[in-house]
């Protein structure tokens, strides 16, 4: 079966712009989580959605937001981009109540 | 979630068993031990998890001490493809979602030909 799909794979944006990243979970998975990975901070949790509701949020500024649609697809948005937002953004889905997370390949965002 | 401690790096000869330790001395009774790995520039991959009994699947074995304060991930016959960063995570289970996974710095395992 198809895995977690993230689009686009690579993105270059300018400081001050906004960006939207997309994640299509594995079919039947209703839980979607987002993570940011940077060389300095490692893998950090952004937020998690289940049945269109945000259930957990990490310690990130309000410029980072997300949503989940009725088909479980999820998007995350970063507004007013800063150089420090350059990172690999990873999406993971899971089949509740089983809880192992399946990660996508990520979107590599570069802010210039 | 409880914190975990892992050695920053390890080497293992190809074909030998790789034993990756993890210390989780503050684990609580309802927290599971999970292992993921991340091969360079890819998303993390789930390996195995357990509560208190030893577990084995097609990828690896997980040995949890009786007091649950530490565990060891065993890759029985390491190959070059097993070179990756391995993360040990402890967390509770939820019926409503995967909740957040707290990744530490992990162990960078290098398989040597």
mmCIF file of N, CA, C and O in Angstrom, chain A residues 9 31 33 35 37 43 45 48 50 55-56 88 90 92 94 96-97 99-105 108, chain B residues 34 36 38 41-46 49 87 91-104:
data_model
loop_
_atom_site.group_PDB
_atom_site.id
_atom_site.type_symbol
_atom_site.label_atom_id
_atom_site.label_comp_id
_atom_site.label_asym_id
_atom_site.label_seq_id
_atom_site.Cartn_x
_atom_site.Cartn_y
_atom_site.Cartn_z
ATOM 1 N N UNK A 9 8.631 17.999 -2.318
ATOM 2 C CA UNK A 9 9.808 17.436 -1.655
ATOM 3 C C UNK A 9 10.829 18.518 -1.313
ATOM 4 O O UNK A 9 11.516 18.435 -0.294
ATOM 5 N N UNK A 31 -4.677 9.696 12.320
ATOM 6 C CA UNK A 31 -3.802 10.549 13.119
ATOM 7 C C UNK A 31 -2.625 11.003 12.260
ATOM 8 O O UNK A 31 -1.959 10.184 11.630
ATOM 9 N N UNK A 33 0.792 13.650 12.388
ATOM 10 C CA UNK A 33 1.676 14.505 13.193
ATOM 11 C C UNK A 33 2.696 15.180 12.288
ATOM 12 O O UNK A 33 3.045 14.635 11.238
ATOM 13 N N UNK A 35 6.589 17.199 12.282
ATOM 14 C CA UNK A 35 7.845 17.404 12.998
ATOM 15 C C UNK A 35 8.762 18.291 12.162
ATOM 16 O O UNK A 35 8.718 18.264 10.929
ATOM 17 N N UNK A 37 12.850 19.071 11.600
ATOM 18 C CA UNK A 37 14.183 18.555 11.886
ATOM 19 C C UNK A 37 15.242 19.516 11.378
ATOM 20 O O UNK A 37 15.285 19.841 10.185
ATOM 21 N N UNK A 43 14.983 16.473 15.893
ATOM 22 C CA UNK A 43 13.573 16.275 15.540
ATOM 23 C C UNK A 43 12.699 16.867 16.633
ATOM 24 O O UNK A 43 12.758 16.445 17.781
ATOM 25 N N UNK A 45 8.663 18.043 17.718
ATOM 26 C CA UNK A 45 7.245 17.892 17.452
ATOM 27 C C UNK A 45 6.594 19.248 17.230
ATOM 28 O O UNK A 45 6.800 20.186 18.004
ATOM 29 N N UNK A 48 -0.193 17.636 16.258
ATOM 30 C CA UNK A 48 -0.802 16.370 15.886
ATOM 31 C C UNK A 48 -2.303 16.555 15.738
ATOM 32 O O UNK A 48 -2.934 17.265 16.516
ATOM 33 N N UNK A 50 -6.108 14.567 14.917
ATOM 34 C CA UNK A 50 -6.889 13.335 14.867
ATOM 35 C C UNK A 50 -8.324 13.730 14.568
ATOM 36 O O UNK A 50 -8.895 14.551 15.287
ATOM 37 N N UNK A 55 -4.841 17.882 18.574
ATOM 38 C CA UNK A 55 -4.851 17.306 19.904
ATOM 39 C C UNK A 55 -3.603 17.653 20.703
ATOM 40 O O UNK A 55 -3.614 17.633 21.926
ATOM 41 N N UNK A 56 -2.524 17.902 20.030
ATOM 42 C CA UNK A 56 -1.285 18.246 20.709
ATOM 43 C C UNK A 56 -0.557 19.291 19.903
ATOM 44 O O UNK A 56 -0.637 19.308 18.673
ATOM 45 N N UNK A 88 13.979 20.287 7.509
ATOM 46 C CA UNK A 88 13.236 19.181 6.923
ATOM 47 C C UNK A 88 11.951 19.035 7.731
ATOM 48 O O UNK A 88 11.998 18.875 8.952
ATOM 49 N N UNK A 90 8.712 16.895 8.496
ATOM 50 C CA UNK A 90 8.278 15.510 8.373
ATOM 51 C C UNK A 90 6.850 15.347 8.859
ATOM 52 O O UNK A 90 6.450 15.942 9.855
ATOM 53 N N UNK A 92 3.927 12.336 9.836
ATOM 54 C CA UNK A 92 3.781 10.937 10.200
ATOM 55 C C UNK A 92 2.310 10.617 10.383
ATOM 56 O O UNK A 92 1.542 11.448 10.871
ATOM 57 N N UNK A 94 -0.611 7.474 11.681
ATOM 58 C CA UNK A 94 -0.738 6.230 12.433
ATOM 59 C C UNK A 94 -2.178 5.779 12.451
ATOM 60 O O UNK A 94 -3.111 6.565 12.264
ATOM 61 N N UNK A 96 -4.975 4.412 14.604
ATOM 62 C CA UNK A 96 -5.399 4.311 15.991
ATOM 63 C C UNK A 96 -6.230 3.047 16.173
ATOM 64 O O UNK A 96 -7.074 2.749 15.310
ATOM 65 N N UNK A 97 -6.133 2.255 17.224
ATOM 66 C CA UNK A 97 -5.310 2.532 18.395
ATOM 67 C C UNK A 97 -3.867 2.034 18.315
ATOM 68 O O UNK A 97 -3.101 2.261 19.229
ATOM 69 N N UNK A 99 -0.157 2.383 17.454
ATOM 70 C CA UNK A 99 0.433 3.704 17.581
ATOM 71 C C UNK A 99 1.795 3.869 16.942
ATOM 72 O O UNK A 99 2.411 4.902 17.095
ATOM 73 N N UNK A 100 2.298 2.871 16.213
ATOM 74 C CA UNK A 100 3.569 3.148 15.542
ATOM 75 C C UNK A 100 3.313 4.161 14.436
ATOM 76 O O UNK A 100 2.300 4.115 13.743
ATOM 77 N N UNK A 101 4.226 5.090 14.309
ATOM 78 C CA UNK A 101 4.079 6.162 13.343
ATOM 79 C C UNK A 101 4.837 5.813 12.074
ATOM 80 O O UNK A 101 5.931 5.267 12.118
ATOM 81 N N UNK A 102 4.206 6.127 10.949
ATOM 82 C CA UNK A 102 4.836 5.925 9.643
ATOM 83 C C UNK A 102 5.137 7.303 9.071
ATOM 84 O O UNK A 102 4.228 8.121 8.899
ATOM 85 N N UNK A 103 6.398 7.543 8.798
ATOM 86 C CA UNK A 103 6.840 8.855 8.357
ATOM 87 C C UNK A 103 6.946 8.937 6.839
ATOM 88 O O UNK A 103 7.273 7.953 6.158
ATOM 89 N N UNK A 104 6.689 10.141 6.328
ATOM 90 C CA UNK A 104 6.949 10.425 4.934
ATOM 91 C C UNK A 104 8.407 10.786 4.735
ATOM 92 O O UNK A 104 9.205 10.794 5.679
ATOM 93 N N UNK A 105 8.759 11.093 3.481
ATOM 94 C CA UNK A 105 10.142 11.424 3.141
ATOM 95 C C UNK A 105 10.492 12.862 3.523
ATOM 96 O O UNK A 105 11.658 13.224 3.555
ATOM 97 N N UNK A 108 11.877 19.422 2.279
ATOM 98 C CA UNK A 108 13.031 20.234 2.694
ATOM 99 C C UNK A 108 12.786 21.678 2.274
ATOM 100 O O UNK A 108 12.736 21.990 1.086
ATOM 101 N N UNK B 34 9.883 2.431 22.501
ATOM 102 C CA UNK B 34 9.830 2.392 21.044
ATOM 103 C C UNK B 34 11.237 2.628 20.476
ATOM 104 O O UNK B 34 12.012 3.400 21.036
ATOM 105 N N UNK B 36 13.013 3.728 16.738
ATOM 106 C CA UNK B 36 12.933 4.170 15.344
ATOM 107 C C UNK B 36 14.359 4.347 14.837
ATOM 108 O O UNK B 36 15.285 4.517 15.610
ATOM 109 N N UNK B 38 16.632 6.410 11.524
ATOM 110 C CA UNK B 38 16.561 7.367 10.434
ATOM 111 C C UNK B 38 17.826 7.238 9.603
ATOM 112 O O UNK B 38 18.932 7.526 10.069
ATOM 113 N N UNK B 41 18.732 11.564 5.441
ATOM 114 C CA UNK B 41 17.829 12.326 4.578
ATOM 115 C C UNK B 41 16.488 11.652 4.319
ATOM 116 O O UNK B 41 15.749 12.072 3.439
ATOM 117 N N UNK B 42 16.181 10.602 5.080
ATOM 118 C CA UNK B 42 14.867 9.975 4.952
ATOM 119 C C UNK B 42 14.072 10.206 6.232
ATOM 120 O O UNK B 42 14.607 10.630 7.250
ATOM 121 N N UNK B 43 12.771 9.921 6.176
ATOM 122 C CA UNK B 43 11.963 10.005 7.383
ATOM 123 C C UNK B 43 12.278 8.854 8.317
ATOM 124 O O UNK B 43 12.709 7.788 7.886
ATOM 125 N N UNK B 44 12.071 9.031 9.613
ATOM 126 C CA UNK B 44 12.305 7.928 10.557
ATOM 127 C C UNK B 44 11.455 6.714 10.221
ATOM 128 O O UNK B 44 10.351 6.834 9.694
ATOM 129 N N UNK B 45 12.001 5.560 10.558
ATOM 130 C CA UNK B 45 11.326 4.292 10.292
ATOM 131 C C UNK B 45 11.093 3.564 11.602
ATOM 132 O O UNK B 45 12.031 3.393 12.392
ATOM 133 N N UNK B 46 9.879 3.114 11.822
ATOM 134 C CA UNK B 46 9.560 2.349 13.024
ATOM 135 C C UNK B 46 10.278 0.999 12.972
ATOM 136 O O UNK B 46 10.345 0.352 11.931
ATOM 137 N N UNK B 49 8.560 -2.093 19.277
ATOM 138 C CA UNK B 49 8.258 -1.512 20.571
ATOM 139 C C UNK B 49 7.851 -2.606 21.547
ATOM 140 O O UNK B 49 7.485 -3.723 21.140
ATOM 141 N N UNK B 87 16.874 5.877 17.370
ATOM 142 C CA UNK B 87 16.247 6.622 18.451
ATOM 143 C C UNK B 87 15.452 5.686 19.357
ATOM 144 O O UNK B 87 14.648 4.882 18.883
ATOM 145 N N UNK B 91 6.943 6.262 25.712
ATOM 146 C CA UNK B 91 5.702 7.016 25.663
ATOM 147 C C UNK B 91 4.521 6.140 26.030
ATOM 148 O O UNK B 91 4.584 4.924 25.946
ATOM 149 N N UNK B 92 3.436 6.807 26.409
ATOM 150 C CA UNK B 92 2.207 6.089 26.705
ATOM 151 C C UNK B 92 1.445 5.859 25.401
ATOM 152 O O UNK B 92 1.695 6.517 24.396
ATOM 153 N N UNK B 93 0.538 4.919 25.446
ATOM 154 C CA UNK B 93 -0.347 4.694 24.315
ATOM 155 C C UNK B 93 -1.614 5.515 24.474
ATOM 156 O O UNK B 93 -2.024 5.833 25.588
ATOM 157 N N UNK B 94 -2.210 5.854 23.351
ATOM 158 C CA UNK B 94 -3.438 6.646 23.353
ATOM 159 C C UNK B 94 -4.417 6.027 22.382
ATOM 160 O O UNK B 94 -4.025 5.474 21.364
ATOM 161 N N UNK B 95 -5.695 6.136 22.699
ATOM 162 C CA UNK B 95 -6.716 5.655 21.768
ATOM 163 C C UNK B 95 -7.114 6.708 20.758
ATOM 164 O O UNK B 95 -7.919 6.437 19.883
ATOM 165 N N UNK B 96 -6.554 7.899 20.899
ATOM 166 C CA UNK B 96 -7.042 9.001 20.081
ATOM 167 C C UNK B 96 -5.990 9.604 19.168
ATOM 168 O O UNK B 96 -6.211 10.633 18.566
ATOM 169 N N UNK B 97 -4.869 9.020 19.077
ATOM 170 C CA UNK B 97 -3.875 9.570 18.177
ATOM 171 C C UNK B 97 -2.495 9.158 18.598
ATOM 172 O O UNK B 97 -2.298 8.543 19.628
ATOM 173 N N UNK B 98 -1.526 9.496 17.778
ATOM 174 C CA UNK B 98 -0.168 9.081 18.044
ATOM 175 C C UNK B 98 0.525 9.984 19.041
ATOM 176 O O UNK B 98 1.588 9.657 19.528
ATOM 177 N N UNK B 99 -0.046 11.136 19.308
ATOM 178 C CA UNK B 99 0.523 12.113 20.223
ATOM 179 C C UNK B 99 1.976 12.379 19.864
ATOM 180 O O UNK B 99 2.501 11.890 18.897
ATOM 181 N N UNK B 100 2.637 13.135 20.657
ATOM 182 C CA UNK B 100 3.959 13.558 20.236
ATOM 183 C C UNK B 100 5.025 12.552 20.640
ATOM 184 O O UNK B 100 4.992 11.980 21.721
ATOM 185 N N UNK B 101 5.945 12.366 19.735
ATOM 186 C CA UNK B 101 7.118 11.550 20.002
ATOM 187 C C UNK B 101 8.260 12.484 20.349
ATOM 188 O O UNK B 101 8.514 13.441 19.624
ATOM 189 N N UNK B 102 8.917 12.237 21.470
ATOM 190 C CA UNK B 102 10.036 13.069 21.885
ATOM 191 C C UNK B 102 11.330 12.368 21.501
ATOM 192 O O UNK B 102 11.738 11.401 22.154
ATOM 193 N N UNK B 103 11.931 12.854 20.425
ATOM 194 C CA UNK B 103 13.180 12.273 19.944
ATOM 195 C C UNK B 103 14.355 12.911 20.675
ATOM 196 O O UNK B 103 14.442 14.115 20.788
ATOM 197 N N UNK B 104 15.259 12.083 21.156
ATOM 198 C CA UNK B 104 16.507 12.598 21.707
ATOM 199 C C UNK B 104 17.512 12.741 20.578
ATOM 200 O O UNK B 104 17.147 12.917 19.421
#
